[in-house]
Amino acid sequence: MTPLQIIAVLDGQIMDPKVRLDGLLAAVSAERLGMPPVHASGTELDRHLEELRSEVAKILQWEGRFFLCSDPSFEVEEWERRHITKRFPTDRAATQGSEKVRRIEISTGLSKNYRIPARACFLRDDRIIWHALGEQAAVLSALGEVLYLGKKRSLGLGKVRDWKVVPCESWAGFPVLRDGVPLRAVPVDYPGVQMHRIALDTLVFPHWDHTRKVPCAVA
Amino acid sequence: MSKTTLKFIVEAMSPISQAEGVQGNHSVLMMRKQRLADGTIEKVPIVSSDSMRHGLRECGAEICLGLAGLLDCPEGPQLTESALRLLYSGGMLTGRGDASVIKIDRWREVCETLPILSLMGGCIDAMMLPGKLQVGDLVLLCTETAGESYHPWRDQMDHVQRVRFDVTRDPHKQRLLSEGARASVDQRLLGKETARASGEIAAEDRGRPMPHSHEVICAGSLWSWELTHNTLTEIELATLNLSLALFFHSWRIGGKRGTGHGHIRAVKAESVSLPRFSELKTDCDVSALSTSHKTLLETHMQARKDALAELLAKVDA
């Protein structure tokens, strides 16, 4: 495993660019292995997670409790407000609905029409950067399958124009600490952590599962 | 794993009007920030990807119902409110059942019975199904987005004013009114006349119709559109291609459809000299969609007609 700098070059706006590299590689591996959606729960999820961890460990260095990769670093250049809309298909209800569909409540309940404000952003230089210890070719091959990042990918947000995976110089604590400051959530007893606060966070995927959060040292 | 990007150049056959809001009685064109070639960020006209996805979803749902033969009966498919939500707006998490559990068997069954759902995603039986399609905004080709060979977007924009005439002021129409309604109209007009005489209503307001205005992008303008999909089955691919064919054939994008706005056609990408499209990977020629796709999907849906009817009758979405 070599010290790597991984750069996603974006094409346009992205919503929620805080994408964890290990989670991203797990998603790619799940798709490669033909697994059902990773948010399948219960015993099946734990079995799949074990399989995914061993698969991702072939690409990224496994520390024992987490993968050796940093959180993404980026700078937002400009924000834009968007709206997520949903409307009940009243015209179709009139022509295709059964006779039981007589009144549609569109101001409340399940058929409520809504328009929720959300925001997407342009990143400075259209870049997200991670640092990791990993296999360069394997990382590039896996990330090459990722065409969109962040939320609302179905709306074309977070489109990736290019991936760059290049060897880089390492430093003390690479890639999770710099001058004692965590570049990602690390265990509180992780050697070398100096300036930090303690917060609940996940150490390894699935990062969306809040029940797996543990006290971690974060910047 | 196969990932395919379909890139279209779309020509507006009639003006395109998608509004992002109103200012008084003026409706403002939908704009979105784009990074330009020089690195700056500027707003340019678009038709939102939400709107384009919705069009594809409606066309796909129509195709699935139609090919299964559920649109043939004179009384229509007799859909429940849940089924309508599922088919035409992607369904909702209803709160019934355990949303944290994905029932894989049920998920596979739904994807097979209703291929448009596996393509576009949606919520069904307290499960969120991820889609397989990423749809971009329809972006106007203009100087700002595509270079000097195109007109600036401001040159392609038109400002249209319309009026809505008060029909009760037309003497010919007044003759159609009932006695009571005519008396009421006379009363209103008399009241207005009195108010004008007393100076409560300004003289220039006399006889003013109800003006409203909107912005459109002119007919003949060119737009770019991009879709990406990954790992589609043969049935999903057939559904996508037929949905696209129906979309370009009959769907109208944006607003003012009642007055003929939003008519588009796909222009074959290679025939347009545009550097952005030189990296074109797959060209989808919608005019040449083979009938094999229709036959394939029709056979698939016909075999699952009863299952689809049952799914739509009992679905919780």
XYZ file of C-alpha atoms in Angstrom:
536
model
C 0.000 0.000 0.000
C 1.310 3.457 -0.964
C 0.434 6.990 0.174
C -2.069 8.346 -2.314
C -3.735 11.612 -3.097
C -7.161 11.043 -4.639
C -8.880 13.861 -6.497
C -12.401 13.927 -7.868
C -12.794 16.592 -10.547
C -16.436 17.596 -10.668
C -18.551 18.895 -13.495
C -21.063 21.308 -12.019
C -22.890 21.444 -8.733
C -22.851 18.951 -5.892
C -25.159 18.500 -2.921
C -23.505 17.433 0.329
C -19.902 16.864 -0.814
C -18.780 15.282 2.473
C -18.330 11.848 0.943
C -16.306 9.253 2.888
C -13.851 7.366 0.702
C -14.235 3.985 2.405
C -18.010 4.159 2.068
C -17.657 5.016 -1.586
C -15.379 2.046 -2.221
C -17.762 -0.194 -0.265
C -20.632 0.907 -2.496
C -18.579 0.062 -5.592
C -17.599 -3.315 -4.129
C -21.231 -4.098 -3.257
C -22.239 -3.426 -6.819
C -19.361 -5.526 -8.142
C -20.347 -8.411 -5.871
C -23.972 -8.124 -6.940
C -25.150 -7.472 -3.388
C -28.611 -6.087 -2.685
C -28.779 -2.465 -1.479
C -26.256 -1.922 1.288
C -28.958 -0.535 3.577
C -30.519 -3.993 3.855
C -30.657 -4.601 7.578
C -30.534 -7.462 10.053
C -28.127 -10.359 10.030
C -27.775 -10.140 6.270
C -26.339 -6.622 6.599
C -23.686 -7.697 9.115
C -22.645 -10.607 6.928
C -22.459 -8.334 3.902
C -20.525 -5.712 5.835
C -17.894 -8.271 6.819
C -17.564 -9.288 3.189
C -17.373 -5.667 2.083
C -14.728 -4.828 4.686
C -12.483 -7.620 3.498
C -13.078 -6.508 -0.089
C -12.253 -2.844 0.624
C -9.204 -3.959 2.647
C -7.710 -5.175 -0.630
C -7.847 -1.578 -1.853
C -7.314 0.544 1.271
C -5.140 -0.146 4.304
C -7.176 -1.523 7.236
C -5.941 -0.179 10.569
C -7.868 -2.638 12.721
C -10.748 -0.305 13.547
C -11.015 1.839 10.414
C -9.540 2.321 6.959
C -6.557 4.620 6.618
C -8.079 7.421 4.598
C -8.840 11.048 5.369
C -12.156 12.828 5.191
C -12.670 14.784 1.973
C -11.224 18.276 1.823
C -12.892 20.909 -0.313
C -13.864 24.571 -0.282
C -17.276 25.802 -1.331
C -17.025 28.544 -3.933
C -20.692 29.358 -4.409
C -24.029 28.089 -3.164
C -27.305 27.909 -5.018
C -30.758 27.312 -3.637
C -32.876 24.663 -5.345
C -36.194 23.116 -4.532
C -37.245 19.514 -4.274
C -40.827 19.291 -5.428
C -43.432 16.594 -5.369
C -46.990 16.832 -6.604
C -49.846 14.411 -6.564
C -50.876 13.485 -10.134
C -54.401 14.931 -9.962
C -54.900 14.846 -13.733
C -54.131 11.118 -13.799
C -56.351 10.529 -10.765
C -59.283 11.877 -12.736
C -58.718 9.588 -15.706
C -57.119 6.483 -14.215
C -58.258 6.450 -10.591
C -60.821 3.989 -9.302
C -64.254 5.181 -8.226
C -62.998 5.150 -4.652
C -60.616 7.982 -5.487
C -63.059 10.836 -5.018
C -61.268 13.450 -2.962
C -57.538 14.080 -2.791
C -56.190 15.989 0.167
C -53.203 17.848 -1.261
C -52.554 20.180 1.654
C -51.826 17.466 4.193
C -51.285 13.706 4.419
C -49.604 11.332 2.002
C -50.664 13.148 -1.153
C -49.504 16.546 0.088
C -47.756 18.624 -2.529
C -44.464 19.982 -1.316
C -41.574 22.173 -2.387
C -38.641 21.801 -0.055
C -35.710 24.196 -0.316
C -32.308 22.574 -0.599
C -28.926 23.854 -1.621
C -26.149 22.685 -3.863
C -22.739 24.211 -4.354
C -19.833 24.710 -6.695
C -16.495 23.736 -5.162
C -13.316 25.746 -5.558
C -11.478 24.348 -8.626
C -14.302 21.749 -8.804
C -12.247 19.422 -6.650
C -12.625 17.096 -3.693
C -9.384 15.682 -2.286
C -8.761 12.659 -0.078
C -5.520 11.148 1.199
C -5.232 7.427 1.793
C -2.925 4.462 2.054
C -3.956 2.126 -0.704
C -3.295 0.300 -3.941
C -3.147 2.931 -6.664
C -4.413 0.792 -9.545
C -7.189 -0.818 -7.515
C -8.380 2.521 -6.158
C -8.425 4.054 -9.624
C -10.210 1.070 -11.093
C -12.904 1.145 -8.390
C -13.411 4.894 -8.436
C -13.575 4.887 -12.230
C -17.012 3.319 -11.822
C -18.241 6.236 -9.740
C -19.783 8.828 -12.009
C -21.743 10.885 -9.459
C -21.087 11.898 -5.841
C -23.181 13.289 -2.994
C -26.938 13.571 -2.761
C -29.545 13.898 -5.518
C -27.373 12.109 -8.031
C -30.527 11.123 -9.861
C -30.911 14.801 -10.756
C -27.434 14.922 -12.256
C -25.818 16.592 -9.242
C -22.259 15.712 -8.253
C -21.185 14.586 -11.704
C -17.537 13.497 -11.763
C -15.576 14.566 -14.817
C -12.360 12.811 -13.876
C -10.630 10.844 -11.120
C -6.956 11.348 -10.350
C -5.148 8.923 -8.062
C -1.500 9.845 -7.651
C 1.225 8.768 -5.217
C 2.120 11.530 -2.785
C 4.546 12.225 0.030
C 3.415 11.033 3.405
C 3.843 12.823 6.715
C 3.747 11.807 10.381
C 0.277 10.424 11.041
C -0.540 10.106 7.315
C -3.323 10.081 6.238
C -5.489 10.595 9.291
C -3.507 13.185 11.288
C -1.610 16.321 10.380
C 0.379 18.009 13.159
C -1.673 16.018 15.639
C -4.994 17.313 14.261
C -7.380 14.588 13.035
C -8.209 14.707 9.333
C -11.099 12.338 10.031
C -12.828 10.783 13.020
C -10.311 8.546 14.804
C -10.530 6.592 18.060
C -9.818 8.754 21.092
C -6.824 6.571 22.021
C -5.292 6.752 18.524
C -1.544 7.400 18.853
C -0.429 10.912 17.983
C -3.773 12.710 18.369
C -3.161 16.039 20.094
C -5.565 18.819 19.190
C -9.041 17.440 19.077
C -12.507 17.455 20.509
C -14.634 14.428 21.176
C -17.802 13.875 19.162
C -19.985 10.953 18.159
C -19.076 9.660 14.711
C -18.679 6.452 12.743
C -15.251 4.954 12.188
C -16.160 2.725 9.296
C -19.009 2.298 6.807
C -22.012 2.272 6.860
C -21.634 5.923 7.837
C -25.372 6.581 7.443
C -26.132 4.262 10.347
C -26.284 6.642 13.311
C -26.622 3.772 15.770
C -23.002 2.827 15.030
C -21.635 6.174 16.165
C -19.040 6.056 18.912
C -17.081 8.785 20.734
C -14.237 9.800 18.412
C -11.507 12.393 18.274
C -12.342 14.956 15.603
C -10.850 18.282 14.523
C -20.563 -3.348 -14.819
C -21.824 -1.271 -17.703
C -22.399 2.438 -17.354
C -23.719 4.297 -20.324
C -24.151 7.980 -20.880
C -26.733 9.128 -23.369
C -26.194 12.636 -24.631
C -28.824 14.424 -26.637
C -29.015 17.668 -28.426
C -32.608 18.750 -28.337
C -34.242 21.310 -30.578
C -37.173 23.364 -29.354
C -39.958 23.070 -31.921
C -42.016 25.638 -30.056
C -41.020 28.151 -27.359
C -39.946 26.671 -24.024
C -41.304 28.233 -20.870
C -40.373 26.801 -17.512
C -40.787 29.351 -14.765
C -38.981 29.412 -11.442
C -41.332 31.889 -9.828
C -43.406 35.000 -10.297
C -42.809 38.646 -9.589
C -46.191 40.284 -9.437
C -47.903 39.191 -12.651
C -44.634 38.366 -14.418
C -43.340 34.826 -14.438
C -39.572 34.471 -14.456
C -37.662 31.903 -16.505
C -35.998 29.000 -14.674
C -32.270 29.676 -14.439
C -29.451 27.776 -12.845
C -25.858 28.614 -12.046
C -23.347 27.072 -14.426
C -19.582 27.234 -14.423
C -18.506 28.746 -17.715
C -15.416 27.943 -19.736
C -13.488 30.842 -18.176
C -14.186 29.490 -14.685
C -16.770 32.095 -13.723
C -20.238 31.160 -12.580
C -23.303 32.581 -14.272
C -26.971 31.759 -14.425
C -28.283 30.297 -17.673
C -31.755 29.078 -18.664
C -32.534 25.430 -18.051
C -35.403 23.021 -17.803
C -34.909 21.298 -14.470
C -33.851 17.688 -14.239
C -36.809 17.138 -11.885
C -39.121 18.099 -14.706
C -37.316 15.919 -17.265
C -37.302 12.935 -14.903
C -40.974 13.387 -14.230
C -41.684 13.342 -17.960
C -39.725 10.128 -18.368
C -41.473 8.565 -15.365
C -44.929 9.422 -16.704
C -44.091 8.096 -20.161
C -42.617 4.900 -18.671
C -45.620 4.329 -16.410
C -47.966 4.852 -19.347
C -45.980 2.342 -21.393
C -45.986 -0.298 -18.633
C -49.730 0.057 -18.068
C -50.440 0.171 -21.787
C -48.367 -2.845 -22.765
C -49.840 -4.854 -19.882
C -53.245 -4.064 -21.366
C -54.483 -2.204 -18.290
C -55.373 0.908 -20.276
C -57.591 -0.998 -22.680
C -60.704 -1.237 -20.529
C -63.107 1.697 -21.097
C -63.311 2.564 -17.406
C -59.512 2.903 -17.175
C -57.146 0.945 -14.948
C -59.087 1.853 -11.762
C -55.985 2.756 -9.772
C -55.944 3.438 -6.055
C -54.531 6.656 -4.643
C -51.391 4.764 -3.594
C -50.921 3.307 -7.063
C -51.321 6.746 -8.632
C -48.708 8.146 -6.270
C -46.374 5.260 -7.022
C -46.688 5.374 -10.794
C -46.650 9.106 -11.401
C -44.764 10.640 -8.504
C -42.628 7.841 -7.112
C -44.678 6.918 -4.021
C -44.288 7.917 -0.383
C -43.076 6.361 2.830
C -46.484 5.903 4.395
C -45.371 5.095 7.917
C -46.907 1.647 7.770
C -44.498 -1.239 8.230
C -40.843 -1.028 9.160
C -39.023 1.403 6.907
C -35.649 0.174 8.137
C -36.136 -3.285 6.639
C -35.692 -3.865 2.926
C -37.601 -6.944 1.869
C -35.314 -8.109 -0.883
C -37.734 -10.659 -2.350
C -40.521 -8.105 -2.517
C -38.098 -5.587 -4.010
C -37.102 -8.004 -6.781
C -40.741 -8.855 -7.447
C -41.721 -5.188 -7.745
C -38.795 -4.422 -10.048
C -39.799 -7.270 -12.335
C -43.499 -6.451 -12.355
C -43.056 -2.730 -12.825
C -39.765 -2.077 -14.667
C -40.200 1.702 -14.666
C -39.913 1.621 -10.880
C -36.608 -0.220 -10.932
C -35.404 2.324 -13.493
C -36.564 5.522 -11.794
C -36.702 4.371 -8.149
C -39.457 5.079 -5.660
C -41.036 4.225 -2.313
C -43.152 1.123 -1.966
C -44.314 -0.869 1.066
C -42.205 1.314 3.368
C -39.076 0.627 1.284
C -37.046 3.166 -0.637
C -35.917 1.656 -3.921
C -32.910 3.333 -5.505
C -33.235 4.113 -9.197
C -30.680 3.425 -11.888
C -30.971 6.610 -13.864
C -29.191 9.908 -13.412
C -30.880 12.656 -15.384
C -29.302 16.053 -15.898
C -30.857 19.460 -16.496
C -31.790 20.412 -20.036
C -29.309 23.232 -20.585
C -29.623 25.894 -23.262
C -26.780 25.991 -25.765
C -25.715 29.601 -25.814
C -22.517 31.638 -25.894
C -22.184 31.228 -22.159
C -22.394 27.431 -22.152
C -21.194 26.368 -25.596
C -19.084 29.136 -27.088
C -19.196 31.881 -29.651
C -20.966 29.863 -32.335
C -24.202 30.227 -30.359
C -26.230 33.296 -29.516
C -26.111 34.623 -25.953
C -29.043 33.370 -23.928
C -30.480 36.858 -23.620
C -30.849 36.995 -27.427
C -32.723 33.697 -27.367
C -35.115 34.834 -24.668
C -38.427 36.422 -25.517
C -40.698 38.429 -23.290
C -44.347 37.638 -23.939
C -47.307 39.580 -22.663
C -50.813 38.203 -22.655
C -54.105 39.580 -21.435
C -57.123 37.943 -19.998
C -60.260 39.720 -21.011
C -63.180 39.903 -18.620
C -65.782 37.912 -20.549
C -68.696 39.526 -18.728
C -67.843 42.836 -20.421
C -68.561 41.391 -23.851
C -72.166 42.380 -24.811
C -72.520 39.228 -26.960
C -71.617 37.014 -24.047
C -73.787 39.019 -21.668
C -76.801 37.820 -23.623
C -75.981 34.268 -22.512
C -76.280 35.166 -18.832
C -79.243 34.237 -16.697
C -81.431 37.062 -15.401
C -79.882 36.926 -11.944
C -76.309 36.783 -13.235
C -76.926 39.686 -15.638
C -78.329 41.804 -12.837
C -75.268 41.029 -10.758
C -72.911 41.998 -13.595
C -74.847 45.223 -14.211
C -74.641 46.011 -10.538
C -70.875 45.472 -10.523
C -70.335 47.625 -13.616
C -72.530 50.360 -12.193
C -70.585 50.276 -8.961
C -67.333 50.599 -10.882
C -68.704 53.514 -12.910
C -69.734 55.328 -9.759
C -66.334 54.712 -8.217
C -64.644 56.094 -11.315
C -66.835 59.169 -11.319
C -65.997 59.830 -7.704
C -62.271 59.363 -8.405
C -61.863 56.141 -6.404
C -60.621 54.386 -9.559
C -58.156 56.150 -11.822
C -59.287 56.941 -15.355
C -56.525 54.851 -16.926
C -57.844 51.766 -15.173
C -61.011 51.963 -17.200
C -61.439 48.875 -19.333
C -57.971 47.552 -18.534
C -57.766 43.800 -19.142
C -55.762 41.552 -16.833
C -52.231 41.614 -18.266
C -49.659 38.987 -17.367
C -46.293 38.294 -18.867
C -43.810 35.475 -19.033
C -40.381 34.729 -20.442
C -39.711 32.025 -23.023
C -36.749 30.647 -24.910
C -37.535 30.859 -28.591
C -38.421 28.034 -30.931
C -35.406 26.698 -32.807
C -33.114 26.998 -29.815
C -30.815 24.073 -29.093
C -30.429 22.404 -25.717
C -28.177 19.698 -24.333
C -29.406 16.860 -22.157
C -27.570 13.993 -20.538
C -28.685 10.751 -18.907
C -26.531 8.105 -17.290
C -27.612 4.609 -16.407
C -25.823 1.628 -14.978
C -26.245 -2.112 -15.201
C -29.653 -2.231 -16.818
C -31.345 -5.505 -17.551
C -32.692 -6.091 -21.028
C -36.218 -5.281 -19.844
C -35.109 -2.060 -18.125
C -33.217 -1.011 -21.235
C -36.303 -1.644 -23.354
C -38.391 0.375 -20.880
C -35.915 3.249 -20.992
C -35.717 3.346 -24.773
C -39.471 3.149 -25.227
C -39.967 5.814 -22.547
C -37.506 8.066 -24.364
C -39.271 7.448 -27.665
C -42.651 8.337 -26.149
C -41.096 11.292 -24.319
C -39.762 12.845 -27.513
C -42.903 11.955 -29.425
C -45.565 13.314 -27.150
C -44.242 14.922 -23.979
C -44.228 18.693 -23.629
C -41.659 20.204 -21.316
C -42.078 23.186 -19.015
C -45.213 25.275 -18.668
C -47.763 26.830 -21.045
C -48.364 23.460 -22.670
C -51.959 24.444 -23.339
C -50.731 27.089 -25.761
C -48.341 24.769 -27.571
C -45.153 25.508 -25.647
C -42.530 22.896 -24.821
C -42.561 20.826 -28.011
C -39.091 19.308 -28.539
C -37.328 16.841 -30.760
C -34.051 15.024 -30.345
C -31.328 15.976 -32.777
C -28.778 13.296 -33.455
C -25.644 14.184 -31.594
C -23.024 13.465 -34.237
C -24.686 15.671 -36.759
C -24.018 18.706 -34.577
C -20.538 20.106 -34.544
C -19.969 20.695 -30.879
C -16.762 19.905 -28.992
C -18.616 18.970 -25.804
C -20.097 16.033 -27.593
C -16.901 14.769 -29.148
C -16.541 12.444 -26.150
C -19.862 10.899 -26.993
C -19.883 7.268 -25.911
C -23.278 6.051 -26.934
C -25.662 7.703 -29.279
C -29.325 6.992 -28.664
C -31.178 7.501 -31.891
C -34.730 7.609 -30.640
C -36.211 7.719 -34.125
C -34.677 4.356 -34.877
C -35.801 2.458 -31.795
C -36.337 -1.038 -33.008
C -39.663 -2.740 -32.574
C -37.878 -5.584 -30.826
C -37.841 -3.473 -27.673
C -41.580 -3.047 -27.852
C -42.171 -6.731 -28.497
C -39.839 -7.695 -25.664
C -41.465 -5.400 -23.122
C -44.960 -6.206 -24.339
C -44.384 -9.940 -23.848
C -42.883 -9.258 -20.418
C -45.762 -7.051 -19.282
C -48.483 -9.270 -20.771
C -47.099 -12.226 -18.810
C -47.319 -10.143 -15.637
C -50.625 -8.434 -16.269
C -52.395 -10.049 -13.305
C -49.411 -9.571 -11.030
C -49.257 -5.887 -11.981
C -52.993 -5.419 -11.420
C -52.691 -7.073 -8.004
C -49.600 -5.041 -7.118
C -51.331 -1.799 -8.009
C -54.479 -2.763 -6.134
C -52.688 -3.625 -2.893
C -49.628 -1.407 -2.983
C -48.778 0.835 -0.047
C -46.961 3.832 -1.490
